Amino acid sequence: EPEVTQTPSHQVTQMGQEVILRCVPISNHLYFYWYRQILGQKVEFLVSFYNNEISEKSEIFDDQFSVERPDGSNFTLKIRSTKLEDSAMYFCASTPALAGEQYFGPGTRLTVT
Amino acid sequence: AQKVTQAQTEISVVEKEDVTLDCVYETRDTTYYLFWYKQPPSGELVFLIRRNSFDEQNEISGRYSWNFQKSTSSFNFTITASQVVDSAVYFCAYDSGTYKYIFGTGTRLKVLA
């Protein structure tokens, strides 16, 4: 069964450093998402991406964040200058249709020290 | 704005007991979609069910059942004869067909042997 994959599973970085989180969505899916979950809290929407552009973004997704689909398979989230409060689990998701079931990847745990 | 409330932060039951997880949503949309996801201790988000606002039929899948009532804006989830493997955090989510999910805060279910 096709699945969303994410790398790395765990990333440790120092405050102020840039990180890139990588995702490979399911191949025939058209809509891509990033969510984050601070430890023990709810899952929060960051950004959605369709047709090579951002469809919607939350207030969390400020200028420090960017997303890209550099080729036909990868979908990346970049945080330019990480802060302590960026420490969280970051989930990538994809879906073939709007308002469809979103398939989530296993997540990348980002720890900023 | 839309909102999802899961008032039960944590529930503990003894194995084989039935348990109901509550989800209440607020919206002015006429078309929307509701979801339940399970997050086991391993951390991934596992899709359980999708419901659209026009379909109020209750659904049963094995030991799981869902009760959707538009009149009370609720989409409750019942596990019959709970098992230890059901221990997880369960999230209810809302999608109005715009490019994101809105998650509730989750209910942590502990099933004791």
PDB file of C-alpha atoms in Angstrom:
ATOM      1  CA  GLU A   1       0.000   0.000   0.000  1.00  0.00           C
ATOM      2  CA  PRO A   2       1.437   3.399  -0.950  1.00  0.00           C
ATOM      3  CA  GLU A   3       2.440   5.624   1.932  1.00  0.00           C
ATOM      4  CA  VAL A   4       3.824   9.044   2.690  1.00  0.00           C
ATOM      5  CA  THR A   5       7.433   8.968   3.797  1.00  0.00           C
ATOM      6  CA  GLN A   6       9.387  11.572   5.729  1.00  0.00           C
ATOM      7  CA  THR A   7      13.075  12.066   6.399  1.00  0.00           C
ATOM      8  CA  PRO A   8      14.772  12.360   8.747  1.00  0.00           C
ATOM      9  CA  SER A   9      12.772  10.767  11.538  1.00  0.00           C
ATOM     10  CA  HIS A  10      14.575  12.923  14.090  1.00  0.00           C
ATOM     11  CA  GLN A  11      16.536  16.126  13.550  1.00  0.00           C
ATOM     12  CA  VAL A  12      18.474  17.958  16.217  1.00  0.00           C
ATOM     13  CA  THR A  13      19.635  21.452  15.397  1.00  0.00           C
ATOM     14  CA  GLN A  14      20.952  24.529  17.134  1.00  0.00           C
ATOM     15  CA  MET A  15      18.933  27.677  17.446  1.00  0.00           C
ATOM     16  CA  GLY A  16      19.425  29.934  14.433  1.00  0.00           C
ATOM     17  CA  GLN A  17      20.288  27.110  12.051  1.00  0.00           C
ATOM     18  CA  GLU A  18      18.356  26.294   8.922  1.00  0.00           C
ATOM     19  CA  VAL A  19      16.631  22.938   8.604  1.00  0.00           C
ATOM     20  CA  ILE A  20      14.933  21.210   5.724  1.00  0.00           C
ATOM     21  CA  LEU A  21      12.376  18.530   6.388  1.00  0.00           C
ATOM     22  CA  ARG A  22      11.653  16.208   3.518  1.00  0.00           C
ATOM     23  CA  CYS A  23       8.552  14.369   2.478  1.00  0.00           C
ATOM     24  CA  VAL A  24       7.635  12.086  -0.379  1.00  0.00           C
ATOM     25  CA  PRO A  25       3.858  12.188  -0.826  1.00  0.00           C
ATOM     26  CA  ILE A  26       1.890   9.399  -2.437  1.00  0.00           C
ATOM     27  CA  SER A  27       2.612   9.545  -6.154  1.00  0.00           C
ATOM     28  CA  ASN A  28      -0.812  10.316  -7.620  1.00  0.00           C
ATOM     29  CA  HIS A  29      -1.802  12.791  -4.932  1.00  0.00           C
ATOM     30  CA  LEU A  30      -2.252  16.450  -5.823  1.00  0.00           C
ATOM     31  CA  TYR A  31      -2.607  18.255  -2.496  1.00  0.00           C
ATOM     32  CA  PHE A  32       0.171  18.441   0.045  1.00  0.00           C
ATOM     33  CA  TYR A  33       0.241  19.681   3.588  1.00  0.00           C
ATOM     34  CA  TRP A  34       2.485  20.322   6.556  1.00  0.00           C
ATOM     35  CA  TYR A  35       1.241  20.175  10.108  1.00  0.00           C
ATOM     36  CA  ARG A  36       3.074  20.390  13.394  1.00  0.00           C
ATOM     37  CA  GLN A  37       2.419  18.962  16.823  1.00  0.00           C
ATOM     38  CA  ILE A  38       4.168  20.382  19.846  1.00  0.00           C
ATOM     39  CA  LEU A  39       4.695  17.599  22.357  1.00  0.00           C
ATOM     40  CA  GLY A  40       1.451  16.634  24.055  1.00  0.00           C
ATOM     41  CA  GLN A  41      -0.611  19.164  22.156  1.00  0.00           C
ATOM     42  CA  LYS A  42      -2.958  19.125  19.214  1.00  0.00           C
ATOM     43  CA  VAL A  43      -1.998  18.888  15.572  1.00  0.00           C
ATOM     44  CA  GLU A  44      -1.833  22.339  13.971  1.00  0.00           C
ATOM     45  CA  PHE A  45      -2.084  23.208  10.299  1.00  0.00           C
ATOM     46  CA  LEU A  46       0.886  25.030   8.809  1.00  0.00           C
ATOM     47  CA  VAL A  47       0.482  25.158   5.039  1.00  0.00           C
ATOM     48  CA  SER A  48      -1.157  23.520   2.063  1.00  0.00           C
ATOM     49  CA  PHE A  49       0.254  23.301  -1.452  1.00  0.00           C
ATOM     50  CA  TYR A  50      -1.399  22.609  -4.768  1.00  0.00           C
ATOM     51  CA  ASN A  51      -0.373  23.112  -8.357  1.00  0.00           C
ATOM     52  CA  ASN A  52       3.074  24.293  -7.300  1.00  0.00           C
ATOM     53  CA  GLU A  53       1.902  27.072  -5.088  1.00  0.00           C
ATOM     54  CA  ILE A  54       0.740  27.660  -1.547  1.00  0.00           C
ATOM     55  CA  SER A  55      -3.030  27.342  -1.265  1.00  0.00           C
ATOM     56  CA  GLU A  56      -3.391  28.351   2.333  1.00  0.00           C
ATOM     57  CA  LYS A  57      -1.146  29.038   5.297  1.00  0.00           C
ATOM     58  CA  SER A  58      -1.685  29.579   8.978  1.00  0.00           C
ATOM     59  CA  GLU A  59      -0.449  32.425  11.117  1.00  0.00           C
ATOM     60  CA  ILE A  60       2.269  30.084  12.368  1.00  0.00           C
ATOM     61  CA  PHE A  61       3.711  29.904   8.854  1.00  0.00           C
ATOM     62  CA  ASP A  62       5.626  33.157   8.909  1.00  0.00           C
ATOM     63  CA  ASP A  63       8.558  34.343   6.816  1.00  0.00           C
ATOM     64  CA  GLN A  64      10.868  31.843   8.510  1.00  0.00           C
ATOM     65  CA  PHE A  65       9.045  29.007   6.799  1.00  0.00           C
ATOM     66  CA  SER A  66       8.947  28.037   3.150  1.00  0.00           C
ATOM     67  CA  VAL A  67       7.812  25.036   1.160  1.00  0.00           C
ATOM     68  CA  GLU A  68       8.928  23.680  -2.139  1.00  0.00           C
ATOM     69  CA  ARG A  69       8.279  20.841  -4.509  1.00  0.00           C
ATOM     70  CA  PRO A  70      11.688  20.706  -6.145  1.00  0.00           C
ATOM     71  CA  ASP A  71      10.880  17.735  -8.363  1.00  0.00           C
ATOM     72  CA  GLY A  72       7.998  15.426  -9.109  1.00  0.00           C
ATOM     73  CA  SER A  73       8.261  13.493  -5.892  1.00  0.00           C
ATOM     74  CA  ASN A  74       9.659  15.517  -2.978  1.00  0.00           C
ATOM     75  CA  PHE A  75       7.895  18.123  -0.880  1.00  0.00           C
ATOM     76  CA  THR A  76      10.045  20.071   1.554  1.00  0.00           C
ATOM     77  CA  LEU A  77       9.552  22.373   4.502  1.00  0.00           C
ATOM     78  CA  LYS A  78      12.377  24.776   5.268  1.00  0.00           C
ATOM     79  CA  ILE A  79      12.785  26.695   8.477  1.00  0.00           C
ATOM     80  CA  ARG A  80      15.345  29.429   7.878  1.00  0.00           C
ATOM     81  CA  SER A  81      16.433  30.307  11.390  1.00  0.00           C
ATOM     82  CA  THR A  82      15.122  27.878  13.953  1.00  0.00           C
ATOM     83  CA  LYS A  83      13.882  28.940  17.369  1.00  0.00           C
ATOM     84  CA  LEU A  84      13.438  26.891  20.506  1.00  0.00           C
ATOM     85  CA  GLU A  85       9.684  27.030  20.042  1.00  0.00           C
ATOM     86  CA  ASP A  86       9.978  25.329  16.656  1.00  0.00           C
ATOM     87  CA  SER A  87      10.695  22.080  18.496  1.00  0.00           C
ATOM     88  CA  ALA A  88       7.824  19.798  17.534  1.00  0.00           C
ATOM     89  CA  MET A  89       6.795  16.824  15.458  1.00  0.00           C
ATOM     90  CA  TYR A  90       6.245  17.863  11.855  1.00  0.00           C
ATOM     91  CA  PHE A  91       3.834  15.824   9.782  1.00  0.00           C
ATOM     92  CA  CYS A  92       3.533  15.834   6.040  1.00  0.00           C
ATOM     93  CA  ALA A  93       0.253  14.745   4.465  1.00  0.00           C
ATOM     94  CA  SER A  94      -1.159  14.316   0.998  1.00  0.00           C
ATOM     95  CA  THR A  95      -4.523  13.648  -0.572  1.00  0.00           C
ATOM     96  CA  PRO A  96      -5.746  13.026  -4.113  1.00  0.00           C
ATOM     97  CA  ALA A  97      -8.717  15.353  -3.759  1.00  0.00           C
ATOM     98  CA  LEU A  98      -9.774  18.396  -1.790  1.00  0.00           C
ATOM     99  CA  ALA A  99     -11.587  17.465   1.442  1.00  0.00           C
ATOM    100  CA  GLY A 100     -10.505  13.883   1.005  1.00  0.00           C
ATOM    101  CA  GLU A 101      -8.841  11.722   3.570  1.00  0.00           C
ATOM    102  CA  GLN A 102      -5.353  13.015   4.206  1.00  0.00           C
ATOM    103  CA  TYR A 103      -2.625  10.415   4.387  1.00  0.00           C
ATOM    104  CA  PHE A 104      -0.043  11.347   6.972  1.00  0.00           C
ATOM    105  CA  GLY A 105       3.623  10.480   7.046  1.00  0.00           C
ATOM    106  CA  PRO A 106       5.284   9.145  10.197  1.00  0.00           C
ATOM    107  CA  GLY A 107       6.551  12.591  11.154  1.00  0.00           C
ATOM    108  CA  THR A 108       9.918  14.241  11.753  1.00  0.00           C
ATOM    109  CA  ARG A 109      10.722  15.132  15.329  1.00  0.00           C
ATOM    110  CA  LEU A 110      12.593  18.429  15.318  1.00  0.00           C
ATOM    111  CA  THR A 111      14.531  19.350  18.429  1.00  0.00           C
ATOM    112  CA  VAL A 112      16.021  22.832  18.600  1.00  0.00           C
ATOM    113  CA  THR A 113      18.655  23.329  21.286  1.00  0.00           C
TER     114      THR A 113
ATOM    115  CA  ALA B   1     -14.585  30.474  12.487  1.00  0.00           C
ATOM    116  CA  GLN B   2     -14.759  26.734  12.702  1.00  0.00           C
ATOM    117  CA  LYS B   3     -13.815  24.984  15.896  1.00  0.00           C
ATOM    118  CA  VAL B   4     -13.509  21.403  17.122  1.00  0.00           C
ATOM    119  CA  THR B   5     -13.866  20.571  20.799  1.00  0.00           C
ATOM    120  CA  GLN B   6     -12.885  17.331  22.451  1.00  0.00           C
ATOM    121  CA  ALA B   7     -13.739  18.011  26.049  1.00  0.00           C
ATOM    122  CA  GLN B   8     -12.425  14.698  27.382  1.00  0.00           C
ATOM    123  CA  THR B   9      -8.710  15.119  27.891  1.00  0.00           C
ATOM    124  CA  GLU B  10      -8.101  11.607  29.148  1.00  0.00           C
ATOM    125  CA  ILE B  11     -10.249   8.534  29.680  1.00  0.00           C
ATOM    126  CA  SER B  12      -9.259   5.320  31.431  1.00  0.00           C
ATOM    127  CA  VAL B  13     -11.250   2.145  31.048  1.00  0.00           C
ATOM    128  CA  VAL B  14     -10.727  -1.487  31.881  1.00  0.00           C
ATOM    129  CA  GLU B  15     -10.370  -3.890  28.994  1.00  0.00           C
ATOM    130  CA  LYS B  16     -13.670  -5.057  27.505  1.00  0.00           C
ATOM    131  CA  GLU B  17     -15.514  -1.947  28.616  1.00  0.00           C
ATOM    132  CA  ASP B  18     -17.235   0.200  26.006  1.00  0.00           C
ATOM    133  CA  VAL B  19     -16.049   3.790  25.710  1.00  0.00           C
ATOM    134  CA  THR B  20     -17.339   6.828  23.834  1.00  0.00           C
ATOM    135  CA  LEU B  21     -15.137   9.705  22.760  1.00  0.00           C
ATOM    136  CA  ASP B  22     -16.948  12.964  22.217  1.00  0.00           C
ATOM    137  CA  CYS B  23     -16.385  15.483  19.430  1.00  0.00           C
ATOM    138  CA  VAL B  24     -18.352  18.707  19.061  1.00  0.00           C
ATOM    139  CA  TYR B  25     -17.789  21.147  16.244  1.00  0.00           C
ATOM    140  CA  GLU B  26     -18.830  24.693  15.462  1.00  0.00           C
ATOM    141  CA  THR B  27     -19.384  25.920  11.942  1.00  0.00           C
ATOM    142  CA  ARG B  28     -21.617  27.993   9.711  1.00  0.00           C
ATOM    143  CA  ASP B  29     -20.660  25.976   6.665  1.00  0.00           C
ATOM    144  CA  THR B  30     -23.348  23.865   5.035  1.00  0.00           C
ATOM    145  CA  THR B  31     -20.862  21.501   3.447  1.00  0.00           C
ATOM    146  CA  TYR B  32     -18.074  20.061   5.525  1.00  0.00           C
ATOM    147  CA  TYR B  33     -16.256  16.867   6.386  1.00  0.00           C
ATOM    148  CA  LEU B  34     -15.427  15.256   9.690  1.00  0.00           C
ATOM    149  CA  PHE B  35     -12.679  12.796  10.459  1.00  0.00           C
ATOM    150  CA  TRP B  36     -11.297  10.688  13.260  1.00  0.00           C
ATOM    151  CA  TYR B  37      -7.624   9.829  13.505  1.00  0.00           C
ATOM    152  CA  LYS B  38      -5.803   7.590  15.970  1.00  0.00           C
ATOM    153  CA  GLN B  39      -2.329   8.434  17.233  1.00  0.00           C
ATOM    154  CA  PRO B  40      -0.788   5.400  18.953  1.00  0.00           C
ATOM    155  CA  PRO B  41       2.271   5.753  21.202  1.00  0.00           C
ATOM    156  CA  SER B  42       4.494   5.334  18.143  1.00  0.00           C
ATOM    157  CA  GLY B  43       3.290   8.760  17.004  1.00  0.00           C
ATOM    158  CA  GLU B  44       1.861   8.315  13.534  1.00  0.00           C
ATOM    159  CA  LEU B  45      -1.624   9.495  12.602  1.00  0.00           C
ATOM    160  CA  VAL B  46      -3.888   6.704  11.453  1.00  0.00           C
ATOM    161  CA  PHE B  47      -7.053   7.504   9.536  1.00  0.00           C
ATOM    162  CA  LEU B  48     -10.221   5.934  10.956  1.00  0.00           C
ATOM    163  CA  ILE B  49     -13.217   7.519   9.251  1.00  0.00           C
ATOM    164  CA  ARG B  50     -14.434  10.367   7.035  1.00  0.00           C
ATOM    165  CA  ARG B  51     -17.980  11.699   7.079  1.00  0.00           C
ATOM    166  CA  ASN B  52     -19.536  14.451   4.966  1.00  0.00           C
ATOM    167  CA  SER B  53     -22.183  16.796   6.294  1.00  0.00           C
ATOM    168  CA  PHE B  54     -24.914  15.304   4.120  1.00  0.00           C
ATOM    169  CA  ASP B  55     -24.513  11.814   5.415  1.00  0.00           C
ATOM    170  CA  GLU B  56     -25.841  11.353   8.931  1.00  0.00           C
ATOM    171  CA  GLN B  57     -25.923   7.594   8.772  1.00  0.00           C
ATOM    172  CA  ASN B  58     -24.144   6.001  11.647  1.00  0.00           C
ATOM    173  CA  GLU B  59     -21.272   3.755  10.721  1.00  0.00           C
ATOM    174  CA  ILE B  60     -19.933   0.600  12.273  1.00  0.00           C
ATOM    175  CA  SER B  61     -16.600  -0.997  11.521  1.00  0.00           C
ATOM    176  CA  GLY B  62     -15.879  -3.984  13.691  1.00  0.00           C
ATOM    177  CA  ARG B  63     -15.657  -2.750  17.287  1.00  0.00           C
ATOM    178  CA  TYR B  64     -15.739   0.883  16.180  1.00  0.00           C
ATOM    179  CA  SER B  65     -18.859   2.927  15.575  1.00  0.00           C
ATOM    180  CA  TRP B  66     -19.529   6.580  14.889  1.00  0.00           C
ATOM    181  CA  ASN B  67     -22.591   8.652  15.644  1.00  0.00           C
ATOM    182  CA  PHE B  68     -22.948  11.843  13.602  1.00  0.00           C
ATOM    183  CA  GLN B  69     -25.705  14.232  14.676  1.00  0.00           C
ATOM    184  CA  LYS B  70     -25.970  17.566  12.894  1.00  0.00           C
ATOM    185  CA  SER B  71     -28.665  18.751  15.294  1.00  0.00           C
ATOM    186  CA  THR B  72     -26.145  18.732  18.140  1.00  0.00           C
ATOM    187  CA  SER B  73     -23.035  19.304  15.965  1.00  0.00           C
ATOM    188  CA  SER B  74     -21.490  16.159  17.331  1.00  0.00           C
ATOM    189  CA  PHE B  75     -19.519  13.309  15.829  1.00  0.00           C
ATOM    190  CA  ASN B  76     -18.914  10.806  18.588  1.00  0.00           C
ATOM    191  CA  PHE B  77     -16.818   7.673  18.427  1.00  0.00           C
ATOM    192  CA  THR B  78     -17.536   4.488  20.376  1.00  0.00           C
ATOM    193  CA  ILE B  79     -15.214   1.565  20.891  1.00  0.00           C
ATOM    194  CA  THR B  80     -17.008  -1.582  21.980  1.00  0.00           C
ATOM    195  CA  ALA B  81     -15.227  -4.152  24.113  1.00  0.00           C
ATOM    196  CA  SER B  82     -12.066  -2.067  24.315  1.00  0.00           C
ATOM    197  CA  GLN B  83      -8.649  -3.689  24.106  1.00  0.00           C
ATOM    198  CA  VAL B  84      -5.235  -2.624  25.333  1.00  0.00           C
ATOM    199  CA  VAL B  85      -4.202  -1.989  21.715  1.00  0.00           C
ATOM    200  CA  ASP B  86      -6.847   0.733  21.548  1.00  0.00           C
ATOM    201  CA  SER B  87      -4.751   2.840  23.920  1.00  0.00           C
ATOM    202  CA  ALA B  88      -3.874   5.967  21.967  1.00  0.00           C
ATOM    203  CA  VAL B  89      -4.731   9.598  21.493  1.00  0.00           C
ATOM    204  CA  TYR B  90      -7.766  10.065  19.282  1.00  0.00           C
ATOM    205  CA  PHE B  91      -8.249  13.251  17.276  1.00  0.00           C
ATOM    206  CA  CYS B  92     -11.385  14.538  15.670  1.00  0.00           C
ATOM    207  CA  ALA B  93     -10.830  16.853  12.688  1.00  0.00           C
ATOM    208  CA  TYR B  94     -12.906  19.194  10.534  1.00  0.00           C
ATOM    209  CA  ASP B  95     -12.473  20.173   6.897  1.00  0.00           C
ATOM    210  CA  SER B  96     -14.717  22.641   5.100  1.00  0.00           C
ATOM    211  CA  GLY B  97     -13.178  21.827   1.743  1.00  0.00           C
ATOM    212  CA  THR B  98     -10.613  24.621   2.025  1.00  0.00           C
ATOM    213  CA  TYR B  99      -7.126  23.394   2.120  1.00  0.00           C
ATOM    214  CA  LYS B 100      -6.700  22.301   5.728  1.00  0.00           C
ATOM    215  CA  TYR B 101      -7.885  20.231   8.656  1.00  0.00           C
ATOM    216  CA  ILE B 102      -8.821  21.765  11.974  1.00  0.00           C
ATOM    217  CA  PHE B 103      -8.019  19.298  14.718  1.00  0.00           C
ATOM    218  CA  GLY B 104      -9.489  18.996  18.166  1.00  0.00           C
ATOM    219  CA  THR B 105      -7.178  18.794  21.141  1.00  0.00           C
ATOM    220  CA  GLY B 106      -7.428  15.010  21.280  1.00  0.00           C
ATOM    221  CA  THR B 107      -8.574  12.497  23.862  1.00  0.00           C
ATOM    222  CA  ARG B 108      -6.039  10.164  25.404  1.00  0.00           C
ATOM    223  CA  LEU B 109      -7.568   6.747  25.907  1.00  0.00           C
ATOM    224  CA  LYS B 110      -5.940   4.330  28.314  1.00  0.00           C
ATOM    225  CA  VAL B 111      -7.230   0.794  28.291  1.00  0.00           C
ATOM    226  CA  LEU B 112      -6.069  -1.140  31.310  1.00  0.00           C
ATOM    227  CA  ALA B 113      -5.624  -4.913  31.260  1.00  0.00           C
TER     228      ALA B 113
END
